[in-house]
GROMACS .gro file of C-alpha atoms in nm:
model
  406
    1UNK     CA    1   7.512   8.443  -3.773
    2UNK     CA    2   7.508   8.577  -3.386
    3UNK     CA    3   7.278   8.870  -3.254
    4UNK     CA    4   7.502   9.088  -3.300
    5UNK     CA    5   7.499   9.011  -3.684
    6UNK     CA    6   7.148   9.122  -3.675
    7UNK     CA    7   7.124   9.449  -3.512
    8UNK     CA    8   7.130   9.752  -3.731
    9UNK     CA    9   7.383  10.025  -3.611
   10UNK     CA   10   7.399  10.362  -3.713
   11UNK     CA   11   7.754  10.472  -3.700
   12UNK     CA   12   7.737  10.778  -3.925
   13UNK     CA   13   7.531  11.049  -3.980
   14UNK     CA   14   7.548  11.335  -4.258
   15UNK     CA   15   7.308  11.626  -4.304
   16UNK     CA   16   7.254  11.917  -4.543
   17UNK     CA   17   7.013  12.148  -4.441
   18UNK     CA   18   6.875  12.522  -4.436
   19UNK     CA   19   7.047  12.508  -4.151
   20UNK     CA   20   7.397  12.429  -4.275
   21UNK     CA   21   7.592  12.103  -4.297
   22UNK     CA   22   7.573  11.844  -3.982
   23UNK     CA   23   7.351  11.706  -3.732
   24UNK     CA   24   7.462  11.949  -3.473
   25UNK     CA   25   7.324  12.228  -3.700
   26UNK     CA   26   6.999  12.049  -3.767
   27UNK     CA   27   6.962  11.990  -3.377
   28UNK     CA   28   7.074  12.354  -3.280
   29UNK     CA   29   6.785  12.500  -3.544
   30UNK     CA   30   6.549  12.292  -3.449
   31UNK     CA   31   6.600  12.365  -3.039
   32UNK     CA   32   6.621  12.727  -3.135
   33UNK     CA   33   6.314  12.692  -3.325
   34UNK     CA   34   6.409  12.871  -3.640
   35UNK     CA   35   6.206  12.847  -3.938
   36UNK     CA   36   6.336  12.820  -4.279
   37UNK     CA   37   6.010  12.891  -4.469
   38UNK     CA   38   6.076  13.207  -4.655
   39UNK     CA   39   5.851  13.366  -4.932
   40UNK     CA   40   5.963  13.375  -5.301
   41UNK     CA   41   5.789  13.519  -5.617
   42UNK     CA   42   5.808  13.353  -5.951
   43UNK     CA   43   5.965  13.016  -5.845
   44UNK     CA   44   5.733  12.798  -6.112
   45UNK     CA   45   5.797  12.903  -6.478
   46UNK     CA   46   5.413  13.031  -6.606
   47UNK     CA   47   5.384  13.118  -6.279
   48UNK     CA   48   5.591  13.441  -6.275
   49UNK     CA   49   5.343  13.623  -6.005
   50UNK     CA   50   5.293  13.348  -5.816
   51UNK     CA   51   5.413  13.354  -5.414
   52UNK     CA   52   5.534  12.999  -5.303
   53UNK     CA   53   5.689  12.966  -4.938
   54UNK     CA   54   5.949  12.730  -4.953
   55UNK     CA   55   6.283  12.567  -4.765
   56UNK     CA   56   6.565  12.639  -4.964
   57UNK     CA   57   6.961  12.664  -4.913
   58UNK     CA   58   7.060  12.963  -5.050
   59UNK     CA   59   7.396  12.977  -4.983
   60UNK     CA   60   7.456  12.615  -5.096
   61UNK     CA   61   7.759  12.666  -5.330
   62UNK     CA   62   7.743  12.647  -5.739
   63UNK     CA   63   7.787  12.304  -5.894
   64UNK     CA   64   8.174  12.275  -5.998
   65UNK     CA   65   8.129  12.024  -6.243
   66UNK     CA   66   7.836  11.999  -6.529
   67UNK     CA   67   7.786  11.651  -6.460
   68UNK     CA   68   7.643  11.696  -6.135
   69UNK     CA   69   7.321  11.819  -6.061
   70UNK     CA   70   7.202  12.000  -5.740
   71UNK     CA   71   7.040  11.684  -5.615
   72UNK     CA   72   7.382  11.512  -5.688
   73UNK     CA   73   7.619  11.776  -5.492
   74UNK     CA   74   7.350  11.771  -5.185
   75UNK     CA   75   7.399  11.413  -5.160
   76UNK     CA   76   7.799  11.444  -5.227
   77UNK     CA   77   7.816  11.672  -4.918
   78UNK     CA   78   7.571  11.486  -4.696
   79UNK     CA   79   7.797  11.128  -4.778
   80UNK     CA   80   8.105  11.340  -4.666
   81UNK     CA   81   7.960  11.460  -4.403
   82UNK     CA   82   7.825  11.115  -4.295
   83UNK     CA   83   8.153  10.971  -4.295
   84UNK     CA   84   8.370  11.193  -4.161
   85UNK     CA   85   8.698  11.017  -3.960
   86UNK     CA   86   8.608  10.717  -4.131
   87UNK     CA   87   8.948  10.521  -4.307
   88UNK     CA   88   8.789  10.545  -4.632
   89UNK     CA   89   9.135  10.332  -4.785
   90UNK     CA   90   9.019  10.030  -4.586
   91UNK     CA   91   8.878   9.716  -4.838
   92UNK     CA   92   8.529   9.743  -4.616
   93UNK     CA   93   8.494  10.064  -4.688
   94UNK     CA   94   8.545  10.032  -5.050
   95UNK     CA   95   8.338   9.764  -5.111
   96UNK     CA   96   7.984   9.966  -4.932
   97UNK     CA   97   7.651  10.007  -5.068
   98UNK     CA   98   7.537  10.335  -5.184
   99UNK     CA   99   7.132  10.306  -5.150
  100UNK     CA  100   7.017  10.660  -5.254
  101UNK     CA  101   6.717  10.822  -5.282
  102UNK     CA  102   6.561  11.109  -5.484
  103UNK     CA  103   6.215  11.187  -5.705
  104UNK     CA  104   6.372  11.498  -5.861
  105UNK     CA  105   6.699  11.402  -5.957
  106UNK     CA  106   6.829  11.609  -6.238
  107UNK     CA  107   6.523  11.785  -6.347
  108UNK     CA  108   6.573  12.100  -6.137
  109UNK     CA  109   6.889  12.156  -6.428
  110UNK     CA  110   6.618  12.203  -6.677
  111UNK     CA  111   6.579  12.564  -6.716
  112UNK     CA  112   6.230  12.715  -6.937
  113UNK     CA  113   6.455  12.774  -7.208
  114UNK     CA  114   6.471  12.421  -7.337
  115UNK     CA  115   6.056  12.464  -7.416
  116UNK     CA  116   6.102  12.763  -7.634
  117UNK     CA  117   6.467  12.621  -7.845
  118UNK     CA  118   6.529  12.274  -7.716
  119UNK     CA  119   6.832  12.234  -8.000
  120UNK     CA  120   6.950  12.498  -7.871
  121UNK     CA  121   6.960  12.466  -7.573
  122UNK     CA  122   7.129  12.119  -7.631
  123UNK     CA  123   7.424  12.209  -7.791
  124UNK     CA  124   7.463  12.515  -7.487
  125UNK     CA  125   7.605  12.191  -7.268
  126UNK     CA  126   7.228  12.104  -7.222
  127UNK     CA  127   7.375  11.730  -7.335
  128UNK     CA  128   7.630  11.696  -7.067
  129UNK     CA  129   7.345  11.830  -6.830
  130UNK     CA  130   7.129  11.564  -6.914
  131UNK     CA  131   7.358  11.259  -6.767
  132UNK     CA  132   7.227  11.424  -6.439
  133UNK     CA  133   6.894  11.397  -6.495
  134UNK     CA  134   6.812  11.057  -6.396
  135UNK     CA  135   6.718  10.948  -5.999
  136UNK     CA  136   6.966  10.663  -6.014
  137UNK     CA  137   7.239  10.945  -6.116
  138UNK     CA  138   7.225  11.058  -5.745
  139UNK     CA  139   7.337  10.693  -5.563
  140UNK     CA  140   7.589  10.651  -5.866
  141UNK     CA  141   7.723  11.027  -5.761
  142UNK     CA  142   7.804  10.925  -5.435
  143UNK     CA  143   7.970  10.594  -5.518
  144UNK     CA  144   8.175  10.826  -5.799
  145UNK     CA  145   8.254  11.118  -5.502
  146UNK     CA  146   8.401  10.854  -5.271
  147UNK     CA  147   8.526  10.589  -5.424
  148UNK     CA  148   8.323  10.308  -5.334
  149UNK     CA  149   8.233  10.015  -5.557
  150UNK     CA  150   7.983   9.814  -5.370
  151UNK     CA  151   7.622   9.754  -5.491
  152UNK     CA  152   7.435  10.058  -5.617
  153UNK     CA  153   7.093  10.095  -5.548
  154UNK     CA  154   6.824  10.419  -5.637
  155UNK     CA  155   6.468  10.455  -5.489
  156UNK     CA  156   6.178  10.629  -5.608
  157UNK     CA  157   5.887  10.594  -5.460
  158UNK     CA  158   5.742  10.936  -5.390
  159UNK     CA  159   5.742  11.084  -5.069
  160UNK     CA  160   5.883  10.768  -4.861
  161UNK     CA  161   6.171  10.723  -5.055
  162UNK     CA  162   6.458  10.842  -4.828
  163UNK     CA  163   6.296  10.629  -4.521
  164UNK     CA  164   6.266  10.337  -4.788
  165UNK     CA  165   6.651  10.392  -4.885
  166UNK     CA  166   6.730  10.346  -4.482
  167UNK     CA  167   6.505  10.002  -4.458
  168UNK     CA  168   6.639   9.859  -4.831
  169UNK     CA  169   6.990   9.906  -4.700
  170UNK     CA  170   6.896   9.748  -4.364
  171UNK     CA  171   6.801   9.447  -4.585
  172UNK     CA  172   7.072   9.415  -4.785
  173UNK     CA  173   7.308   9.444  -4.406
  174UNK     CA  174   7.105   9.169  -4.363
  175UNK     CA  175   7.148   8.912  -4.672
  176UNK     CA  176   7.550   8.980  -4.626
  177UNK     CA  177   7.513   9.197  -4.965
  178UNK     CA  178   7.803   9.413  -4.820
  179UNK     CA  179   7.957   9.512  -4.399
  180UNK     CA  180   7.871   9.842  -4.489
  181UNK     CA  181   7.577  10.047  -4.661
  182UNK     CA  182   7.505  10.450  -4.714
  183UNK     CA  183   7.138  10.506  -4.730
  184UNK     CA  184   7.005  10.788  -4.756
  185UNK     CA  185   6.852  11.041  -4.991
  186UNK     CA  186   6.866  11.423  -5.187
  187UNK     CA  187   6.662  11.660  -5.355
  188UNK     CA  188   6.682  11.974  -5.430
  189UNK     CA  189   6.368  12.294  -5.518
  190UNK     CA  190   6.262  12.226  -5.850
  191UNK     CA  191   6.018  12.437  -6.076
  192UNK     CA  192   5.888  12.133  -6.211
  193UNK     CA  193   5.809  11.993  -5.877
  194UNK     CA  194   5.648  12.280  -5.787
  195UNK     CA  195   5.421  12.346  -6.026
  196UNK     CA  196   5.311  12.001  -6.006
  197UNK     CA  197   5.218  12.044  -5.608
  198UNK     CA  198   5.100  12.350  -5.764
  199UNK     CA  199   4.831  12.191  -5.994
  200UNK     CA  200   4.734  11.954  -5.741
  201UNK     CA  201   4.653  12.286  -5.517
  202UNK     CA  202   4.837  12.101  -5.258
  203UNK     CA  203   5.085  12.390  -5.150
  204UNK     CA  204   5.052  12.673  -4.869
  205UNK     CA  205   5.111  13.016  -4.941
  206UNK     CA  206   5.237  13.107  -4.603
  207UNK     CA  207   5.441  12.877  -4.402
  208UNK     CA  208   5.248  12.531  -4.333
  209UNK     CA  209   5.033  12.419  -4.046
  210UNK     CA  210   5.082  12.056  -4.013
  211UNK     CA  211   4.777  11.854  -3.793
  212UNK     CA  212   4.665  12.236  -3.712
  213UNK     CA  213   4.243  12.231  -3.824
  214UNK     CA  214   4.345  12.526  -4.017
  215UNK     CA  215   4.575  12.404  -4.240
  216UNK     CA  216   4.591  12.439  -4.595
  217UNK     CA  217   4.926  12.312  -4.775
  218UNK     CA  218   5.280  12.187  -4.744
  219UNK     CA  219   5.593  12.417  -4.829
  220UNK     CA  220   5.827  12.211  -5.054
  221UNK     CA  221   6.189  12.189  -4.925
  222UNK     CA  222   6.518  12.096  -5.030
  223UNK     CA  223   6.809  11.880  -4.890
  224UNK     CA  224   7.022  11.556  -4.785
  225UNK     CA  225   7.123  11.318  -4.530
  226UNK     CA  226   7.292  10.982  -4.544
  227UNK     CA  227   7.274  10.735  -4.272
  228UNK     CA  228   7.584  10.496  -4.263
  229UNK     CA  229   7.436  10.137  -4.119
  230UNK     CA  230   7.651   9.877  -4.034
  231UNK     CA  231   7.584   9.530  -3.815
  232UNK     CA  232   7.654   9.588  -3.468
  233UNK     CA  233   7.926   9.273  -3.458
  234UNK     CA  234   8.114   9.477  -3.741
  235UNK     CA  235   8.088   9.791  -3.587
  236UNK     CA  236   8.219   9.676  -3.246
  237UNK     CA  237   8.532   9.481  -3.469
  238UNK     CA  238   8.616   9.799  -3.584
  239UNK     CA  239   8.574   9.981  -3.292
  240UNK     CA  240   8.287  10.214  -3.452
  241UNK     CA  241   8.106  10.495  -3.248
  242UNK     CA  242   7.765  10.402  -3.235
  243UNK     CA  243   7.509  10.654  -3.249
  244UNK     CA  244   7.175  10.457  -3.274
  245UNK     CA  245   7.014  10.112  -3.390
  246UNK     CA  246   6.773  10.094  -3.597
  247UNK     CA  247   6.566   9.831  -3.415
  248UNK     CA  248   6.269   9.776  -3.669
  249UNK     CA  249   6.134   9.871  -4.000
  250UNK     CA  250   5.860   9.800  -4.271
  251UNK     CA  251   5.727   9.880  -4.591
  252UNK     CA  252   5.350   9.860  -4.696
  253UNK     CA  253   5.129  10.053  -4.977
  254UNK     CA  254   4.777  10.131  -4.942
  255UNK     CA  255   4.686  10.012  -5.239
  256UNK     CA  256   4.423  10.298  -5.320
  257UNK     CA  257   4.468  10.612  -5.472
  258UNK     CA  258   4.751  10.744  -5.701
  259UNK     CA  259   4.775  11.093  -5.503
  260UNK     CA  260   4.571  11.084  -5.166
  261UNK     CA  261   4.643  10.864  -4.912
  262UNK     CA  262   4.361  10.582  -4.763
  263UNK     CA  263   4.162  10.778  -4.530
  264UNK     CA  264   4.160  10.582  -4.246
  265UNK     CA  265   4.516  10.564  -4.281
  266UNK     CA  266   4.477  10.163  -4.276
  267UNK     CA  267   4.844  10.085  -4.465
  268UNK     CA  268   5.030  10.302  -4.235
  269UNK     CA  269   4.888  10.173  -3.933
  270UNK     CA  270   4.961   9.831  -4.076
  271UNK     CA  271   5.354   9.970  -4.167
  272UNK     CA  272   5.355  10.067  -3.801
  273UNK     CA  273   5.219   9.789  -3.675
  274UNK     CA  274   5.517   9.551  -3.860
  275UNK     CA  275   5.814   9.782  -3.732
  276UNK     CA  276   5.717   9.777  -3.389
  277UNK     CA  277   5.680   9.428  -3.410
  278UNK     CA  278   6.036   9.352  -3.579
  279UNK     CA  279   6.142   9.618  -3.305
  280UNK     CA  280   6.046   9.363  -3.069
  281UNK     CA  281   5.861   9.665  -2.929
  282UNK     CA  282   5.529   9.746  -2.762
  283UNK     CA  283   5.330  10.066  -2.844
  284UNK     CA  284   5.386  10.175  -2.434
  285UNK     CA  285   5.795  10.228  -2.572
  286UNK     CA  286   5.788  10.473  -2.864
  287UNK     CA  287   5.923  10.793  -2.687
  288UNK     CA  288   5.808  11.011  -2.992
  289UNK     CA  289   5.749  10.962  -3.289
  290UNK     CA  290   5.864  11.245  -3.577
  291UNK     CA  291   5.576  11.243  -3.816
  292UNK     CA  292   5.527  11.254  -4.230
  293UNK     CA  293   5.326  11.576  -4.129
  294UNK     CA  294   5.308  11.746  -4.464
  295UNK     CA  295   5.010  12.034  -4.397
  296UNK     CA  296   4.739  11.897  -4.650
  297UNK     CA  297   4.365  11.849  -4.569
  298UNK     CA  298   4.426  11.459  -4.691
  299UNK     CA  299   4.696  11.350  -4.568
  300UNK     CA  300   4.716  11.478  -4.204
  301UNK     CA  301   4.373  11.353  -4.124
  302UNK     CA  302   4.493  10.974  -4.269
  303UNK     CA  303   4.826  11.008  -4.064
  304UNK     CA  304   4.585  11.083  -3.721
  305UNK     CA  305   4.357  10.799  -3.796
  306UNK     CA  306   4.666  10.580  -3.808
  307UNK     CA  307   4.829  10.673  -3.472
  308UNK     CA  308   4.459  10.624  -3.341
  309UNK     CA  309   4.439  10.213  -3.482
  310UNK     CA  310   4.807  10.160  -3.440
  311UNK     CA  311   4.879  10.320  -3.070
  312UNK     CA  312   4.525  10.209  -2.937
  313UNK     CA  313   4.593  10.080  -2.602
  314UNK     CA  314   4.864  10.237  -2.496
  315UNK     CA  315   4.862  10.364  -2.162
  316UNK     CA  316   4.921  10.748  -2.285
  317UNK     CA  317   4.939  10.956  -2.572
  318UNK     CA  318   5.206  10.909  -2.814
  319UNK     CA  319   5.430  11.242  -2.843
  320UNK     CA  320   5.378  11.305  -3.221
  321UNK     CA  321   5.559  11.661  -3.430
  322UNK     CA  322   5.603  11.791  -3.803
  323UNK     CA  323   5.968  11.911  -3.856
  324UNK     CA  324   5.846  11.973  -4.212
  325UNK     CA  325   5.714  12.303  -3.985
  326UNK     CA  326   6.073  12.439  -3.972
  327UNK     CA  327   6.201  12.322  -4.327
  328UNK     CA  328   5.941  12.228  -4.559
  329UNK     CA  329   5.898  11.930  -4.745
  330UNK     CA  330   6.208  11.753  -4.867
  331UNK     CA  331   6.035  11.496  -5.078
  332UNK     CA  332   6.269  11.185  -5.173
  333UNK     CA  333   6.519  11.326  -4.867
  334UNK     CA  334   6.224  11.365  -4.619
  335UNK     CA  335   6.240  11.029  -4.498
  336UNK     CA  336   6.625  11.028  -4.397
  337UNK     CA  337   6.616  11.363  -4.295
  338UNK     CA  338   6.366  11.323  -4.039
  339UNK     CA  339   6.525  10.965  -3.929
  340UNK     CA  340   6.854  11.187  -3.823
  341UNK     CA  341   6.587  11.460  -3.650
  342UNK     CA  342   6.460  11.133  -3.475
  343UNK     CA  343   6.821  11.037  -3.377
  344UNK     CA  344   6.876  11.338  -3.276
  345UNK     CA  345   6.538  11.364  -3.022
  346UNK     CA  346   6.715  11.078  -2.895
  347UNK     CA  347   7.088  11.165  -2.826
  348UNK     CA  348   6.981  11.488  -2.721
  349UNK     CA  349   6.685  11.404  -2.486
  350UNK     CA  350   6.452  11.705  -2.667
  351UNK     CA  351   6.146  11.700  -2.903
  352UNK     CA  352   6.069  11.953  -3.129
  353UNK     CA  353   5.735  12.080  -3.165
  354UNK     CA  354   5.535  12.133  -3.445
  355UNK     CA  355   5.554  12.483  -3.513
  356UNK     CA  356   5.256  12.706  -3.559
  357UNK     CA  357   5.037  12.464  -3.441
  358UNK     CA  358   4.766  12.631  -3.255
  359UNK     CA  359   4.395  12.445  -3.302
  360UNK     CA  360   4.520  12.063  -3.319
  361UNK     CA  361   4.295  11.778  -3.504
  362UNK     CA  362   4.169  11.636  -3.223
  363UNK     CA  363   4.317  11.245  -3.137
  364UNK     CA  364   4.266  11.036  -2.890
  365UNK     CA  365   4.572  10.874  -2.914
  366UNK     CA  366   4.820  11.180  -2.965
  367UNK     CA  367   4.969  11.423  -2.816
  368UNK     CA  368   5.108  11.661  -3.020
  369UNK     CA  369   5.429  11.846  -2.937
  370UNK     CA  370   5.337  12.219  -2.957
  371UNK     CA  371   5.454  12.571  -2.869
  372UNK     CA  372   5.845  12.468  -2.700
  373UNK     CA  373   6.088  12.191  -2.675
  374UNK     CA  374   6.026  11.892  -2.425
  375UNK     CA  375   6.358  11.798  -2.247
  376UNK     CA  376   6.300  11.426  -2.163
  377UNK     CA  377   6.466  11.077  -2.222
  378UNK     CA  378   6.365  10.941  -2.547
  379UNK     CA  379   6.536  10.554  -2.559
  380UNK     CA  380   6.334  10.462  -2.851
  381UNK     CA  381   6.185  10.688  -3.127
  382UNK     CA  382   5.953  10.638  -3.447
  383UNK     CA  383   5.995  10.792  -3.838
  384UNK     CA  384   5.700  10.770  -4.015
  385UNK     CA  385   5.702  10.821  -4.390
  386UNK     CA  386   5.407  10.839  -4.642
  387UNK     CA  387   5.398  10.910  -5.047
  388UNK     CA  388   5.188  10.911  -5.326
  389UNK     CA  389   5.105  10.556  -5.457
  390UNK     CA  390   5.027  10.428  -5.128
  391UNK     CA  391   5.409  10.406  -5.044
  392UNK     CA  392   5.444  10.395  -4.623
  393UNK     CA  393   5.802  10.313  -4.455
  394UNK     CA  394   5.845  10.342  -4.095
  395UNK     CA  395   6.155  10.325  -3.915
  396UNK     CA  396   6.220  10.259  -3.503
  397UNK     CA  397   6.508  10.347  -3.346
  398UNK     CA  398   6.666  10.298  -3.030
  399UNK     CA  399   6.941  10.468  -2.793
  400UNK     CA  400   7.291  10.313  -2.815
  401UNK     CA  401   7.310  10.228  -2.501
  402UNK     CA  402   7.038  10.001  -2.540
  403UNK     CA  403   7.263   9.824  -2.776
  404UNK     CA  404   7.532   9.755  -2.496
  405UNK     CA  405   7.390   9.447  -2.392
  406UNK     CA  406   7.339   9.283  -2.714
   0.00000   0.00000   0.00000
């Protein structure tokens, strides 16, 4: 195996957003800084009067095929997007891993009806509904949708499950499992979902605050984006674009608390700690770093406390922003969503702020992005994931021209 064997590349990148389909539309909302957050009445069943702020895509088309449920179609759409020009005939190609992630899979089919006649409901093509409902029916969707019979592989593990998708299939580039791997992940709004955040009095009413003191809740969100990794020696044999490396990653789990994270934010300092140390990478060269950032009490304060034990000694503040601000929370896409925002902060030279942030928890060892864009070069750039269980995944990326030399 040379070097080139073991750097990560990034030679694909597909988004579905509020914002529309591509990177370039993620990157244009998120300069422009449009919010998605929009009000909506009666989005949990029971809860018919209830006002939930959320980031939806309402002009996402209806599914074509009963098989396939909205979490499915995002992730069908986000694939083809990702690999767009590729010669999808090829043998390579072909033979890819799909490494999906989701935590809502099918459910957001269910509609209240099935509580009140569930035989019904059944024999009204609830059946052929109900192949969709499983996670691992999203990475099997996108294997189906293009053609690809490589290893299939579903995550769930909460609200780092997209992120984890990204390092798994890094992995598996790794151990030779296959040249070529789609990670990724999809979810779509679900009133299940919902009311659970709901119950755990975890959402915001109005659009969320993330780090602000006055926070109070997330907003949930909905959508997809694939990452297509491939080693840098087979990306340069088939004389692939790159468009980042993914220099370092790790998984860890607090090991504490089913819902809330550890409050000193111990296991994601410790996640951070590993992926900048795979990266090869001192704390002085993370250029930004797009943050898990949800808008709860628990988990922003946890998140702080681990930039403060994982960035101590570096010579300045670490540039840290929410883009759950503009689009809510995407759950099991969150994670590879915000890996192609961090991409994006460095292809483009710009980091988003956090919006409405206006009284920020005060850190030592952060300095949070607020109020408008900073133009600046940003060669290397952190995603930080967190979900319930414990689950932490961080990923580090670098420019491409940083790969040059490899």
């Amino acid at each position: 195996m040379t070097d080139l064997d073991k750097v990560i590349a990034v030679t694909g990148i597909g988004v579905v957003s509020p914002y529309g389909i591509g990177l370039a539309r993620l990157h244009e909302g998120l300069l422009a800084g449009k919010s998605c957050l929009t009000q909506t009445n009666g989005i949990f069943p029971g809860f018919e009067g209830t006002t939930a702020t959320v980031g939806d895509l309402p002009d996402f088309p209806p599914r074509p095929n009963i098989r396939y449920s909205r979490s499915d179609r995002l992730a069908m759409v986000a694939a083809e997007d990702a690999v767009a020009g590729f010669d999808r005939q090829q043998a390579a190609f072909r033979e890819s891993g799909v490494v999906m992630a989701s935590t809502v899979g099918g459910l957001s089919e269910i509609d209240p009806e099935i509580a009140r006649d569930a035989s019904a409901w059944y024999r009204q093509n609830g059946l052929a509904r109900a192949s969709s409902y499983s996670v691992a029916r999203v990475a099997a969707s996108v294997g189906e949708h293009l053609a690809i019979y490589g290893p299939t592989v579903a995550v769930s593990v909460a609200c780092a499950s997209g992120a984890m998708a990204i390092a798994l299939g890094a992995n598996m580039l790794l151990d030779g499992a296959a040249s070529m791997i789609l990670a990724g992940g999809s979810d779509a709004l679900c009133p299940f979902t919902m009311s659970g955040f709901n119950s755990l009095q975890s959402l915001d009413r109005e659009p969320c605050r993330p780090f602000d003191r006055n926070r109070k809740g997330l907003n949930i969100g909905e959508g997809a984006a694939v990452l297509v990794l491939e080693t840098l020696a087979g990306a340069r044999a088939r004389g692939a674009d790159v468009l980042a490396v993914l220099r370092g990653w790790a998984m860890t789990n607090d090991a504490s608390h089913p819902t809330a994270p550890q409050k000193q934010g111990l296991g994601l300092a410790d996640c951070i700690g590993r992926a900048l140390a795979m990266a090869e990478c001192g704390v002085d060269e993370i250029g930004y770093v797009n943050a898990h950032g949800t808008g709860t009490p628990l988990n922003d304060i946890a998140e702080a406390n681990a930039y403060e034990l994982a960035f101590r000694g570096r010579s300045r503040p670490v540039p840290v922003s929410s883009t759950k601000s503009y689009f809510g929370h995407c759950l099991g896409s969150a994670g590879c969503v915000e890996a192609a925002v961090a991409i994006s902060a460095i292809r483009s030279g710009a980091i988003y702020p956090t919006l409405r942030l206006t009284d920020p928890i005060e850190s030592s060892a952060v300095d949070w992005v607020k109020d408008e864009v900073r133009h600046q070069p940003v060669p290397t750039a952190m995603s930080a994931s967190m979900g319930f269980g414990g689950s932490n995944t961080v990923l580090v990326f670098g420019d491409a021209a940083g790969s040059a030399a490899a």
